[in-house]
Amino acid sequence: MSFLTPLYLLGALAVSLPILFHMIRRTPRDRREFSSTMFLQPSPPKVTRRSRIEHWLLLLLRSLAVCLLALAFARPFWRQSLQDEASPDDTRATVILLDRSASMRRDGLWEAATREVESILADELEPGDQAAVLAFDETLQPVCDFQHWSTLDPAQRAGFVLSALGNLSPSWSATDLGAALIESAEQLDALVVGDEVAERRTIIVVSDFQSGCSLESLQGYDWPGELVVQLHRLDVPVSSNNAGIHPVGGTRTESEQPLVRVRVSTAEGADRDEFTLRWADEFENSAADRGSLEPASTVSVIVPAGQSRIVRAPARDEGLRQSRIVLEGDDHEFDNHCYLPPPRVRTVRIAIIGRRAEPDPHSLEYYVPPAFPPLSHRKIEIVDWDEMPQEAHLAIVVSTESPEILTSLRDYIADGGTVLFAGESPDDYTRLFTQLGMAPITVREGEVDDYRMLTSIEYSHPFFAPLSDSRFSDFTKVRFWNYRIVSLEGIPSSTALARFDNGDAAVIESRIGEGRLIMLTSGWHPRDSQLAVSTKFVPMLNGLVDELAGIGEYRTSFLVGERVPLAEFRASADELTAIELPSGEQVAVEDGMNSFSDTITPGLYTLISNGSKTTSAGQVSFAVNLDSSESQVSPLSDAELAAAGVALKSSESVAVLEEAAQRQLRAGELENRQKLWQWLVLSVMAILIAETLLASRAARRQSIAPV
Amino acid sequence: MNAKSTPPAYPPASYIDPATLMQIHSLELRARAVVEGFFSGLHRSPYHGFSVEFTEYRQYVPGDDLRYLDWRLYARSDRFYVKRFEDETNLRCHLILDMSKSMTFGSLAYSKADYAKTLAATLGYFLSTQRDAVGLVRFDAQIEEFIPARYRIGHLRRVMLALEKPACGEATDLAGPLDQIAERVRKRGILIVISDLLASLDELELKLAYFRARGHEVVVFQVFDPVELTLDIEEASLFYDVETGHELYVDPALARTSYLTRLNEHLESIQAICDKLGIDVYRLTTDVPLEVALGEFLRSRTRVIGRTVSRSRSW
């Protein structure tokens, strides 16, 4: 018999009290009548040799009651073989999870992990056990699954696993420990040994248990109570001085390329906080080849332990294609590189048709060139229409007085070109329509009492898209004094991109062949409107130009293992045929392939178009970087893992305490089930009733009796 | 000659064992059994020939009839004495019975009160056979019942009936009842006090002396239970005083010596008082046959008569 609270047994010492009370009779039960006590003197009460226990049965009953009560308080129970104590015949199934995430690249961790797996195979598995060895990072990869394990000879299993591990190395992926545990639990649950499910199931995790590992998938997962997870922390001293560098947000637009910002984060427990950033280039490893180039500029950054800072990267060296920022100053190299695609400079050619030698400040032409300021990612070339009419991305017609020029305009539009036109009179529109071969359209001057304003604006169109933000979409301050009424019915495949407040079309887009004609029914010059002098004119023209040149917002930085959508890149890379990996290997891109998933290594991935890296848009590339969570290398505590709902079984010295706690828990459950204390209390009550009856009967016998 | 505390060693076979006597329910029958048993054995007693008929002289007091003046005694003693006839020699005897709570104590099958009542009935019956007037006074802290001494038909029956009433008294007080008796008993006679005298003796001597001064003869029968004289109790107990209600934890083994010392002091005080006043004190235990008490009483009467005769003869 065991006791839950054995200290209460000391209460049994109170059994001496009834005996003592028997021996010390201060108030004797015998009462004797006497004629007169005038000659008697009282005697002091004492325990003498002649004090004797008269009622042995009463004494025994009272002593028994005290002892049973003390026993009840001690909460006795019969320790029986517990259900969770395994019998030798129980089938055991074990999953060994080996962490191969990027954080395992730190010095000695992977080797220690493989040694740990080897020792587990040798010491903790029996020949009759079913086991599987699975490697995990963001996904689960089998090294030796259950099926393969069962087909192997027991003597060969360890050798096979170690051989497979020898061909394995840490990946660059993040750690999704939660998903790995869930998938392992499901594999164990589905495992059938013979005709039964394995009775003892264990998951052994070999990992560095860095705090950046993801446990989110465990939230809400009902962990099987009988499934125990055993954590094997790697016994390798690893420095906690780690800092990682990662691109900010992971999404950059090409228009933001000149401003390079990165995030530097340090691990908890790091005792260094000062680091340097610099660009690494193709002369990284060759000081001689660098030649006369100036030393790469560096930026110093201070980040306290457990925090992160967003800093501006140093400027790229002029003339060098630098795509990698290196962080220096910590103890671990694996997360010290941030890849960023080099900036591309697009050349956009614009043809202005109807130019005059001396632009008139009151003319349409006057306001066009200033609308295209020079940008770092874009170079505007105003081309001569006569020399390269087909090379222009955009043709802006400011005058229709030269019909011969307009003749080539129709072919330009038919071949996919875009023409932007605004006339100063109805005749301008008529001449244009005639040259474009459109049916005669009546164009007349519109009536304006005071001024017109734009309404019903299509902000989805690239012409108005830059102004779609509510901060910029107010056109009420742009007034129009003159405009032409152009009926859409006479223009094929036309839509009104904007209207005046009286409903007349203000901006009309007409699809002609492969191209389109964007027509403003009012001039942007001051004689017709305030458009050219407003803040809207430049963004409208540049939005159209960027759309035509393929300059837009799309991601250029991805994480390891992330699927890269190719549609955005196809638009700027002509005919995409392959993608060059950071290793130099090229992966072919099929016609129907919409995404690229072979991003297993951090680095710069370059699009190949018809065998060439250089496309019409320049060299197009995207970067793949390490997940910032892998830089959080401070160890995850068992409590955090247990808080996620996983039943843990530590392999460290804590197991002793846990075993004791488990034993106590089992003892408590046993006692709660048996409830022996209730029977003891009932016995005490019965004894006390018997004692009361017996004592009253004895008292009646010895009640007042003359001598 | 004063009575001694211990009775003479009469052959026990001739007397009725008190325990057996108490089996007789009727008090009068008990008394008759004792008296008749006593006198039926007299011819074997050393008091053979003892006469119960006696005469006496008494001193002449002014007013007495001169026809009964004994001139010969005057010639001899030069004092005037009047001859008492038989009818004048009949006693007026009052049985003064203590019926307090202390008398209810008893370690035998009967209490001291039962023994005292039987003794009183025996003496009363005997006196009645002698054509003496018998009266009864029952007292505890005060007189509970007073029957004046008479010799007439039915009077003894009345006394017996009064004796049979149970003792329900409270504490013992000697002084008060003796005062009341002194007021009510005017004529000289014998006062037989039957009590355990377990009370304060502060005014006992004064009250008894008053009786003696009035010419009464006083005989005291002090009745005890054998345990009261020996404290022969083994177990320590809580002793409960039946009169005062006091409780004492007493271990007899420890308390016996002091108890006997104090008891004997009390008894010696009583003896001293009685000796001083010429009162006979007979100490009886309830296991002593009543014939002994009767015999002692008769002896005491004989001594009284002898003293009276000798005094008259010595004149």
mmCIF file with all atom_site columns, C-alpha atoms in Angstrom, chain A residues 280-393:
data_model
loop_
_atom_site.group_PDB
_atom_site.id
_atom_site.type_symbol
_atom_site.label_atom_id
_atom_site.label_alt_id
_atom_site.label_comp_id
_atom_site.label_asym_id
_atom_site.label_entity_id
_atom_site.label_seq_id
_atom_site.pdbx_PDB_ins_code
_atom_site.Cartn_x
_atom_site.Cartn_y
_atom_site.Cartn_z
_atom_site.occupancy
_atom_site.B_iso_or_equiv
_atom_site.pdbx_formal_charge
_atom_site.auth_seq_id
_atom_site.auth_comp_id
_atom_site.auth_asym_id
_atom_site.auth_atom_id
_atom_site.pdbx_PDB_model_num
ATOM 1   C CA . ALA A 1 280 ? 29.999 42.387 -52.706 1.00 0.00 ? 280 ALA A CA 1
ATOM 2   C CA . ASP A 1 281 ? 30.815 42.456 -56.418 1.00 0.00 ? 281 ASP A CA 1
ATOM 3   C CA . GLU A 1 282 ? 32.417 40.275 -59.078 1.00 0.00 ? 282 GLU A CA 1
ATOM 4   C CA . PHE A 1 283 ? 35.787 41.311 -57.767 1.00 0.00 ? 283 PHE A CA 1
ATOM 5   C CA . GLU A 1 284 ? 34.867 39.990 -54.378 1.00 0.00 ? 284 GLU A CA 1
ATOM 6   C CA . ASN A 1 285 ? 37.668 37.537 -54.167 1.00 0.00 ? 285 ASN A CA 1
ATOM 7   C CA . SER A 1 286 ? 40.212 39.218 -56.293 1.00 0.00 ? 286 SER A CA 1
ATOM 8   C CA . ALA A 1 287 ? 41.824 42.354 -55.044 1.00 0.00 ? 287 ALA A CA 1
ATOM 9   C CA . ALA A 1 288 ? 44.043 42.470 -58.115 1.00 0.00 ? 288 ALA A CA 1
ATOM 10  C CA . ASP A 1 289 ? 41.125 42.432 -60.537 1.00 0.00 ? 289 ASP A CA 1
ATOM 11  C CA . ARG A 1 290 ? 39.522 45.214 -58.654 1.00 0.00 ? 290 ARG A CA 1
ATOM 12  C CA . GLY A 1 291 ? 42.324 47.249 -59.967 1.00 0.00 ? 291 GLY A CA 1
ATOM 13  C CA . SER A 1 292 ? 41.918 50.958 -59.714 1.00 0.00 ? 292 SER A CA 1
ATOM 14  C CA . LEU A 1 293 ? 38.461 50.773 -58.326 1.00 0.00 ? 293 LEU A CA 1
ATOM 15  C CA . GLU A 1 294 ? 37.933 52.479 -55.055 1.00 0.00 ? 294 GLU A CA 1
ATOM 16  C CA . PRO A 1 295 ? 37.458 50.175 -52.049 1.00 0.00 ? 295 PRO A CA 1
ATOM 17  C CA . ALA A 1 296 ? 33.837 49.208 -51.605 1.00 0.00 ? 296 ALA A CA 1
ATOM 18  C CA . SER A 1 297 ? 32.068 51.602 -49.298 1.00 0.00 ? 297 SER A CA 1
ATOM 19  C CA . THR A 1 298 ? 30.757 50.283 -46.017 1.00 0.00 ? 298 THR A CA 1
ATOM 20  C CA . VAL A 1 299 ? 28.028 51.275 -43.683 1.00 0.00 ? 299 VAL A CA 1
ATOM 21  C CA . SER A 1 300 ? 28.249 50.699 -39.969 1.00 0.00 ? 300 SER A CA 1
ATOM 22  C CA . VAL A 1 301 ? 25.100 49.718 -38.177 1.00 0.00 ? 301 VAL A CA 1
ATOM 23  C CA . ILE A 1 302 ? 24.413 49.190 -34.462 1.00 0.00 ? 302 ILE A CA 1
ATOM 24  C CA . VAL A 1 303 ? 21.670 46.746 -33.519 1.00 0.00 ? 303 VAL A CA 1
ATOM 25  C CA . PRO A 1 304 ? 21.238 45.646 -29.887 1.00 0.00 ? 304 PRO A CA 1
ATOM 26  C CA . ALA A 1 305 ? 20.630 41.988 -29.088 1.00 0.00 ? 305 ALA A CA 1
ATOM 27  C CA . GLY A 1 306 ? 17.174 40.714 -29.894 1.00 0.00 ? 306 GLY A CA 1
ATOM 28  C CA . GLN A 1 307 ? 16.276 43.751 -32.005 1.00 0.00 ? 307 GLN A CA 1
ATOM 29  C CA . SER A 1 308 ? 16.282 44.745 -35.651 1.00 0.00 ? 308 SER A CA 1
ATOM 30  C CA . ARG A 1 309 ? 16.975 47.888 -37.577 1.00 0.00 ? 309 ARG A CA 1
ATOM 31  C CA . ILE A 1 310 ? 16.150 48.975 -41.119 1.00 0.00 ? 310 ILE A CA 1
ATOM 32  C CA . VAL A 1 311 ? 19.116 50.698 -42.615 1.00 0.00 ? 311 VAL A CA 1
ATOM 33  C CA . ARG A 1 312 ? 19.974 52.180 -45.981 1.00 0.00 ? 312 ARG A CA 1
ATOM 34  C CA . ALA A 1 313 ? 22.519 50.102 -47.770 1.00 0.00 ? 313 ALA A CA 1
ATOM 35  C CA . PRO A 1 314 ? 25.643 51.750 -49.046 1.00 0.00 ? 314 PRO A CA 1
ATOM 36  C CA . ALA A 1 315 ? 25.534 53.080 -52.574 1.00 0.00 ? 315 ALA A CA 1
ATOM 37  C CA . ARG A 1 316 ? 26.499 50.700 -55.310 1.00 0.00 ? 316 ARG A CA 1
ATOM 38  C CA . ASP A 1 317 ? 29.813 51.309 -56.883 1.00 0.00 ? 317 ASP A CA 1
ATOM 39  C CA . GLU A 1 318 ? 29.527 53.005 -60.209 1.00 0.00 ? 318 GLU A CA 1
ATOM 40  C CA . GLY A 1 319 ? 29.812 50.715 -63.177 1.00 0.00 ? 319 GLY A CA 1
ATOM 41  C CA . LEU A 1 320 ? 29.677 47.508 -61.179 1.00 0.00 ? 320 LEU A CA 1
ATOM 42  C CA . ARG A 1 321 ? 26.792 45.061 -61.162 1.00 0.00 ? 321 ARG A CA 1
ATOM 43  C CA . GLN A 1 322 ? 26.517 44.580 -57.458 1.00 0.00 ? 322 GLN A CA 1
ATOM 44  C CA . SER A 1 323 ? 23.774 42.291 -56.319 1.00 0.00 ? 323 SER A CA 1
ATOM 45  C CA . ARG A 1 324 ? 24.836 41.123 -52.874 1.00 0.00 ? 324 ARG A CA 1
ATOM 46  C CA . ILE A 1 325 ? 25.152 42.986 -49.598 1.00 0.00 ? 325 ILE A CA 1
ATOM 47  C CA . VAL A 1 326 ? 27.399 41.354 -47.023 1.00 0.00 ? 326 VAL A CA 1
ATOM 48  C CA . LEU A 1 327 ? 27.054 41.770 -43.296 1.00 0.00 ? 327 LEU A CA 1
ATOM 49  C CA . GLU A 1 328 ? 30.161 41.416 -41.215 1.00 0.00 ? 328 GLU A CA 1
ATOM 50  C CA . GLY A 1 329 ? 30.737 41.322 -37.483 1.00 0.00 ? 329 GLY A CA 1
ATOM 51  C CA . ASP A 1 330 ? 28.919 38.228 -36.185 1.00 0.00 ? 330 ASP A CA 1
ATOM 52  C CA . ASP A 1 331 ? 29.950 34.602 -35.707 1.00 0.00 ? 331 ASP A CA 1
ATOM 53  C CA . HIS A 1 332 ? 27.744 32.876 -38.230 1.00 0.00 ? 332 HIS A CA 1
ATOM 54  C CA . GLU A 1 333 ? 28.079 33.319 -41.944 1.00 0.00 ? 333 GLU A CA 1
ATOM 55  C CA . PHE A 1 334 ? 25.008 31.573 -43.283 1.00 0.00 ? 334 PHE A CA 1
ATOM 56  C CA . ASP A 1 335 ? 22.598 34.520 -43.000 1.00 0.00 ? 335 ASP A CA 1
ATOM 57  C CA . ASN A 1 336 ? 25.027 37.344 -43.746 1.00 0.00 ? 336 ASN A CA 1
ATOM 58  C CA . HIS A 1 337 ? 24.182 37.779 -47.427 1.00 0.00 ? 337 HIS A CA 1
ATOM 59  C CA . CYS A 1 338 ? 21.303 39.717 -48.891 1.00 0.00 ? 338 CYS A CA 1
ATOM 60  C CA . TYR A 1 339 ? 20.680 39.478 -52.617 1.00 0.00 ? 339 TYR A CA 1
ATOM 61  C CA . LEU A 1 340 ? 19.165 42.327 -54.533 1.00 0.00 ? 340 LEU A CA 1
ATOM 62  C CA . PRO A 1 341 ? 18.681 42.476 -58.311 1.00 0.00 ? 341 PRO A CA 1
ATOM 63  C CA . PRO A 1 342 ? 20.826 45.147 -59.962 1.00 0.00 ? 342 PRO A CA 1
ATOM 64  C CA . PRO A 1 343 ? 18.905 48.106 -61.178 1.00 0.00 ? 343 PRO A CA 1
ATOM 65  C CA . ARG A 1 344 ? 17.742 48.189 -64.808 1.00 0.00 ? 344 ARG A CA 1
ATOM 66  C CA . VAL A 1 345 ? 17.679 51.417 -66.855 1.00 0.00 ? 345 VAL A CA 1
ATOM 67  C CA . ARG A 1 346 ? 14.942 51.371 -69.429 1.00 0.00 ? 346 ARG A CA 1
ATOM 68  C CA . THR A 1 347 ? 15.148 53.472 -72.573 1.00 0.00 ? 347 THR A CA 1
ATOM 69  C CA . VAL A 1 348 ? 11.841 54.817 -73.627 1.00 0.00 ? 348 VAL A CA 1
ATOM 70  C CA . ARG A 1 349 ? 11.497 56.399 -77.063 1.00 0.00 ? 349 ARG A CA 1
ATOM 71  C CA . ILE A 1 350 ? 8.881  58.980 -77.711 1.00 0.00 ? 350 ILE A CA 1
ATOM 72  C CA . ALA A 1 351 ? 8.076  60.488 -81.049 1.00 0.00 ? 351 ALA A CA 1
ATOM 73  C CA . ILE A 1 352 ? 6.406  63.889 -81.217 1.00 0.00 ? 352 ILE A CA 1
ATOM 74  C CA . ILE A 1 353 ? 4.590  64.334 -84.518 1.00 0.00 ? 353 ILE A CA 1
ATOM 75  C CA . GLY A 1 354 ? 3.983  67.844 -85.766 1.00 0.00 ? 354 GLY A CA 1
ATOM 76  C CA . ARG A 1 355 ? 6.845  69.508 -84.009 1.00 0.00 ? 355 ARG A CA 1
ATOM 77  C CA . ARG A 1 356 ? 7.835  72.987 -84.916 1.00 0.00 ? 356 ARG A CA 1
ATOM 78  C CA . ALA A 1 357 ? 11.252 74.396 -84.941 1.00 0.00 ? 357 ALA A CA 1
ATOM 79  C CA . GLU A 1 358 ? 10.404 77.014 -82.355 1.00 0.00 ? 358 GLU A CA 1
ATOM 80  C CA . PRO A 1 359 ? 7.812  75.663 -79.990 1.00 0.00 ? 359 PRO A CA 1
ATOM 81  C CA . ASP A 1 360 ? 5.201  78.182 -79.057 1.00 0.00 ? 360 ASP A CA 1
ATOM 82  C CA . PRO A 1 361 ? 4.463  78.444 -75.373 1.00 0.00 ? 361 PRO A CA 1
ATOM 83  C CA . HIS A 1 362 ? 0.846  78.457 -76.328 1.00 0.00 ? 362 HIS A CA 1
ATOM 84  C CA . SER A 1 363 ? 1.138  75.269 -78.350 1.00 0.00 ? 363 SER A CA 1
ATOM 85  C CA . LEU A 1 364 ? 0.590  71.696 -77.397 1.00 0.00 ? 364 LEU A CA 1
ATOM 86  C CA . GLU A 1 365 ? 4.153  70.730 -78.261 1.00 0.00 ? 365 GLU A CA 1
ATOM 87  C CA . TYR A 1 366 ? 5.657  73.113 -75.763 1.00 0.00 ? 366 TYR A CA 1
ATOM 88  C CA . TYR A 1 367 ? 4.496  71.130 -72.744 1.00 0.00 ? 367 TYR A CA 1
ATOM 89  C CA . VAL A 1 368 ? 5.388  67.655 -73.923 1.00 0.00 ? 368 VAL A CA 1
ATOM 90  C CA . PRO A 1 369 ? 9.199  67.357 -73.468 1.00 0.00 ? 369 PRO A CA 1
ATOM 91  C CA . PRO A 1 370 ? 9.205  68.799 -69.949 1.00 0.00 ? 370 PRO A CA 1
ATOM 92  C CA . ALA A 1 371 ? 6.644  66.165 -68.947 1.00 0.00 ? 371 ALA A CA 1
ATOM 93  C CA . PHE A 1 372 ? 9.306  63.454 -69.127 1.00 0.00 ? 372 PHE A CA 1
ATOM 94  C CA . PRO A 1 373 ? 12.067 64.256 -66.609 1.00 0.00 ? 373 PRO A CA 1
ATOM 95  C CA . PRO A 1 374 ? 15.154 62.040 -66.516 1.00 0.00 ? 374 PRO A CA 1
ATOM 96  C CA . LEU A 1 375 ? 14.906 59.118 -63.995 1.00 0.00 ? 375 LEU A CA 1
ATOM 97  C CA . SER A 1 376 ? 17.521 56.664 -62.795 1.00 0.00 ? 376 SER A CA 1
ATOM 98  C CA . HIS A 1 377 ? 15.622 53.683 -64.001 1.00 0.00 ? 377 HIS A CA 1
ATOM 99  C CA . ARG A 1 378 ? 14.368 55.232 -67.222 1.00 0.00 ? 378 ARG A CA 1
ATOM 100 C CA . LYS A 1 379 ? 15.886 57.162 -70.042 1.00 0.00 ? 379 LYS A CA 1
ATOM 101 C CA . ILE A 1 380 ? 13.587 59.102 -72.391 1.00 0.00 ? 380 ILE A CA 1
ATOM 102 C CA . GLU A 1 381 ? 14.656 59.543 -75.982 1.00 0.00 ? 381 GLU A CA 1
ATOM 103 C CA . ILE A 1 382 ? 12.732 61.922 -78.140 1.00 0.00 ? 382 ILE A CA 1
ATOM 104 C CA . VAL A 1 383 ? 13.095 60.393 -81.533 1.00 0.00 ? 383 VAL A CA 1
ATOM 105 C CA . ASP A 1 384 ? 12.561 61.790 -84.939 1.00 0.00 ? 384 ASP A CA 1
ATOM 106 C CA . TRP A 1 385 ? 9.424  60.255 -86.417 1.00 0.00 ? 385 TRP A CA 1
ATOM 107 C CA . ASP A 1 386 ? 10.812 60.364 -89.824 1.00 0.00 ? 386 ASP A CA 1
ATOM 108 C CA . GLU A 1 387 ? 13.886 58.296 -88.981 1.00 0.00 ? 387 GLU A CA 1
ATOM 109 C CA . MET A 1 388 ? 12.487 55.535 -86.734 1.00 0.00 ? 388 MET A CA 1
ATOM 110 C CA . PRO A 1 389 ? 8.762  55.721 -86.677 1.00 0.00 ? 389 PRO A CA 1
ATOM 111 C CA . GLN A 1 390 ? 8.408  52.073 -85.526 1.00 0.00 ? 390 GLN A CA 1
ATOM 112 C CA . GLU A 1 391 ? 10.911 52.257 -82.674 1.00 0.00 ? 391 GLU A CA 1
ATOM 113 C CA . ALA A 1 392 ? 8.903  54.723 -80.623 1.00 0.00 ? 392 ALA A CA 1
ATOM 114 C CA . HIS A 1 393 ? 7.029  53.436 -77.641 1.00 0.00 ? 393 HIS A CA 1
#
